[in-house]
């Protein structure tokens, strides 16, 4: 799914602004048809942002169910004759959209874009009313899964993960136009042969006119380096400048639809020429072993919640550069496309994760103190859930397939992984991901409850991904015991002959809490614990990467385990360094 862009044949308007907003705690809006007029009792909220933390009101922060957004958009007169599209970069977790009185699109899943062709529902030169209902409920059939309880205080959402269930219109909303005959999709796969690069391309077009396809590859200075005609083909670039970690060199692939001399539509796709391959226990980018240094992150900030914000994005990337990170995982859901584009341009490596987190009812049942059916079973995560998961993977790959920064798909975080049922659930999803994208490896992050010998899912993946908390959740405070256990486990996994990525390790740490004898929760302990992990990683050659959990402290619902959120950040929630940031920096600057 192509991002809207401005160009000679296209124009876009960003609808980010203050929108009218109404909570709907009794689910009245859908039956009363709130889209037919102005929203009742509305107030203003910013788009994009989570609505969750905007107001000092429990009814907003803890709201479960529908919320309504509305705005008025002026459709430019100059767009007459064009195809006009309304696009939401995300709505968490599902949405229905109306333009004036007409329903134009519904979408399930909170982290991927969706759009509607609204050409027949708007009149250029006039305004249209856009109304969106966004539902933040989770269930066994949503991704991520969770449940909603009815308590004395009303509905309560219980996600099966630790991060806050932020909701709303989290990313930009666009109205854009294209010609009636237009470039609908472009797929590129790149290769390297000696000093030459190849770009296999495939263009999907739509619309009534007969057109020819012309593609041109331009280097970063705008110099044409290759050209071809036809909807698919291979471009060859002699003396290619590859995209590589640390250097996000990008070409532009310009796709023109032409009819005689006329350019009917034109779309420009940035392309990084690089390869990804697994060889034994090595993770190769452009044929060279790559070692992941970085973090699991969250899209999370005070007040704006999960709302995308360029200011924070640039700052986070700057801090990752300062500390010497070269990569991160989009834990635990696809991030805004702006983030991937930034990573493309700056040579930062990304593990792209679908919003499958909390698929382990044995563990969740313990936390929530209740009995659940078996995780993967007809009354729990069933065929419908699996199809929702499959669709989320389809949408993730469709959106992100062309990003050179993305080198690995992560299709779940810490699912139940030691049962026959988990294999039956995941086998088709691994196969689907590979069918959609045969060029990138696939993995899923394993949890300590299913160690080597018990786990059955890592055998399906290309990279062993391990989340480990020895010294914290296990052997709490006992680093010598933790070191032994970690070493033994990594050595066991190394016998699989696959690269091992430690996709999470970390300790909750209250910034400003100190002790001479490193005690859990202090800054000193976090430093000692991370350094212990690093010693072990250096002794196991199959380890190809270390992603500290987490880049920064982040918001969670209250619980006996959380003191004002999850405190495993190396930075605080407002991005101040803890002592560990300097320790990690010393190591990563050396590994650079
Ligand atoms: C995990 C999860 C992560 C949590 C983390 C923790 O294993 O993957 O989402 O935040 O543990 O700190 O509890």
Short mmCIF file of N, CA and C and ligand atoms in Angstrom, two decimals, residues 161-163 298 329 331-332 353 357 363 367 413-414 445-448 467-469 472-473 503-504 506-508 549-550 554 556 561-562 566-568, ligand 1:
data_model
loop_
_atom_site.label_atom_id
_atom_site.label_comp_id
_atom_site.label_asym_id
_atom_site.label_seq_id
_atom_site.Cartn_x
_atom_site.Cartn_y
_atom_site.Cartn_z
N UNK A 161 -0.95 -7.81 27.80
CA UNK A 161 0.44 -7.34 27.71
C UNK A 161 0.58 -6.24 28.74
N UNK A 162 1.82 -5.78 28.98
CA UNK A 162 1.98 -4.84 30.10
C UNK A 162 1.81 -3.38 29.70
N UNK A 163 1.84 -3.05 28.42
CA UNK A 163 1.79 -1.63 28.05
C UNK A 163 0.34 -1.13 27.98
N UNK A 298 8.97 1.26 22.39
CA UNK A 298 7.52 1.44 22.32
C UNK A 298 7.26 2.78 21.68
N UNK A 329 13.71 -3.11 17.50
CA UNK A 329 12.54 -3.92 17.14
C UNK A 329 11.30 -3.08 17.38
N UNK A 331 8.69 -3.43 18.80
CA UNK A 331 7.89 -4.13 19.80
C UNK A 331 6.76 -3.19 20.22
N UNK A 332 5.54 -3.64 20.35
CA UNK A 332 5.02 -4.94 19.98
C UNK A 332 3.92 -4.76 18.95
N UNK A 353 7.64 -5.92 13.77
CA UNK A 353 6.82 -6.88 14.52
C UNK A 353 5.33 -6.59 14.34
N UNK A 357 0.99 -10.03 20.69
CA UNK A 357 1.66 -10.08 21.98
C UNK A 357 0.61 -10.50 22.99
N UNK A 363 0.45 -18.02 31.15
CA UNK A 363 1.14 -16.95 31.85
C UNK A 363 0.17 -15.82 32.23
N UNK A 367 -1.06 -13.95 35.90
CA UNK A 367 -1.03 -12.51 36.21
C UNK A 367 -2.42 -11.98 36.58
N UNK A 413 5.26 -12.07 19.80
CA UNK A 413 6.12 -11.89 20.96
C UNK A 413 5.65 -12.79 22.09
N UNK A 414 6.51 -13.72 22.48
CA UNK A 414 6.27 -14.60 23.63
C UNK A 414 4.94 -15.33 23.60
N UNK A 445 9.49 -14.11 19.03
CA UNK A 445 10.31 -14.02 20.25
C UNK A 445 9.82 -15.03 21.29
N UNK A 446 10.77 -15.80 21.79
CA UNK A 446 10.49 -16.87 22.75
C UNK A 446 10.61 -16.36 24.18
N UNK A 447 9.81 -16.93 25.06
CA UNK A 447 9.93 -16.56 26.48
C UNK A 447 10.53 -17.69 27.30
N UNK A 448 11.02 -17.34 28.46
CA UNK A 448 11.83 -18.28 29.24
C UNK A 448 11.03 -19.51 29.69
N UNK A 467 13.76 -13.71 24.63
CA UNK A 467 13.58 -12.67 25.64
C UNK A 467 13.97 -13.29 26.99
N UNK A 468 14.97 -12.74 27.64
CA UNK A 468 15.46 -13.39 28.86
C UNK A 468 15.62 -12.40 30.01
N UNK A 469 15.22 -12.85 31.19
CA UNK A 469 15.27 -11.98 32.38
C UNK A 469 15.96 -12.67 33.57
N UNK A 472 16.67 -10.93 36.94
CA UNK A 472 15.55 -10.05 37.27
C UNK A 472 14.32 -10.87 37.67
N UNK A 473 13.62 -11.43 36.69
CA UNK A 473 12.42 -12.22 37.02
C UNK A 473 12.82 -13.58 37.61
N UNK A 503 16.45 -10.81 22.09
CA UNK A 503 15.54 -9.74 21.69
C UNK A 503 15.01 -8.94 22.88
N UNK A 504 15.23 -9.44 24.10
CA UNK A 504 14.93 -8.65 25.30
C UNK A 504 15.83 -9.12 26.43
N UNK A 506 16.79 -7.13 30.50
CA UNK A 506 16.79 -5.85 31.20
C UNK A 506 16.27 -5.97 32.62
N UNK A 507 16.34 -4.87 33.33
CA UNK A 507 15.94 -4.83 34.75
C UNK A 507 15.22 -3.52 35.02
N UNK A 508 14.10 -3.60 35.73
CA UNK A 508 13.41 -2.36 36.13
C UNK A 508 14.33 -1.55 37.02
N UNK A 549 15.88 -4.46 26.71
CA UNK A 549 14.51 -4.06 27.03
C UNK A 549 14.60 -3.07 28.16
N UNK A 550 14.32 -1.84 28.00
CA UNK A 550 13.72 -1.19 26.85
C UNK A 550 14.54 0.07 26.58
N UNK A 554 8.17 3.17 30.03
CA UNK A 554 6.92 3.40 29.30
C UNK A 554 5.71 3.13 30.19
N UNK A 556 2.29 1.78 31.69
CA UNK A 556 1.58 0.49 31.83
C UNK A 556 0.39 0.73 32.76
N UNK A 561 3.73 -4.97 40.12
CA UNK A 561 5.07 -5.05 39.51
C UNK A 561 5.54 -3.74 38.92
N UNK A 562 4.64 -2.76 38.82
CA UNK A 562 4.97 -1.56 38.06
C UNK A 562 4.88 -0.33 38.94
N UNK A 566 6.51 0.69 33.34
CA UNK A 566 7.62 -0.25 33.20
C UNK A 566 8.91 0.58 33.22
N UNK A 567 9.82 0.22 34.14
CA UNK A 567 11.02 1.04 34.36
C UNK A 567 12.29 0.38 33.82
N UNK A 568 12.14 -0.46 32.81
CA UNK A 568 13.34 -1.12 32.28
C UNK A 568 14.08 -0.25 31.28
C1 LIG B 1 8.46 -9.30 28.42
C2 LIG B 1 7.60 -8.71 27.36
C3 LIG B 1 7.60 -7.19 27.41
C4 LIG B 1 7.50 -6.71 28.84
C5 LIG B 1 8.69 -7.24 29.60
C6 LIG B 1 8.68 -6.78 31.07
O1 LIG B 1 8.90 -10.40 28.33
O2 LIG B 1 7.93 -9.16 26.08
O3 LIG B 1 6.54 -6.71 26.63
O4 LIG B 1 7.44 -5.33 28.95
O5 LIG B 1 8.72 -8.63 29.57
O6 LIG B 1 9.36 -5.83 31.38
O7 LIG B 1 7.94 -7.39 31.83
#
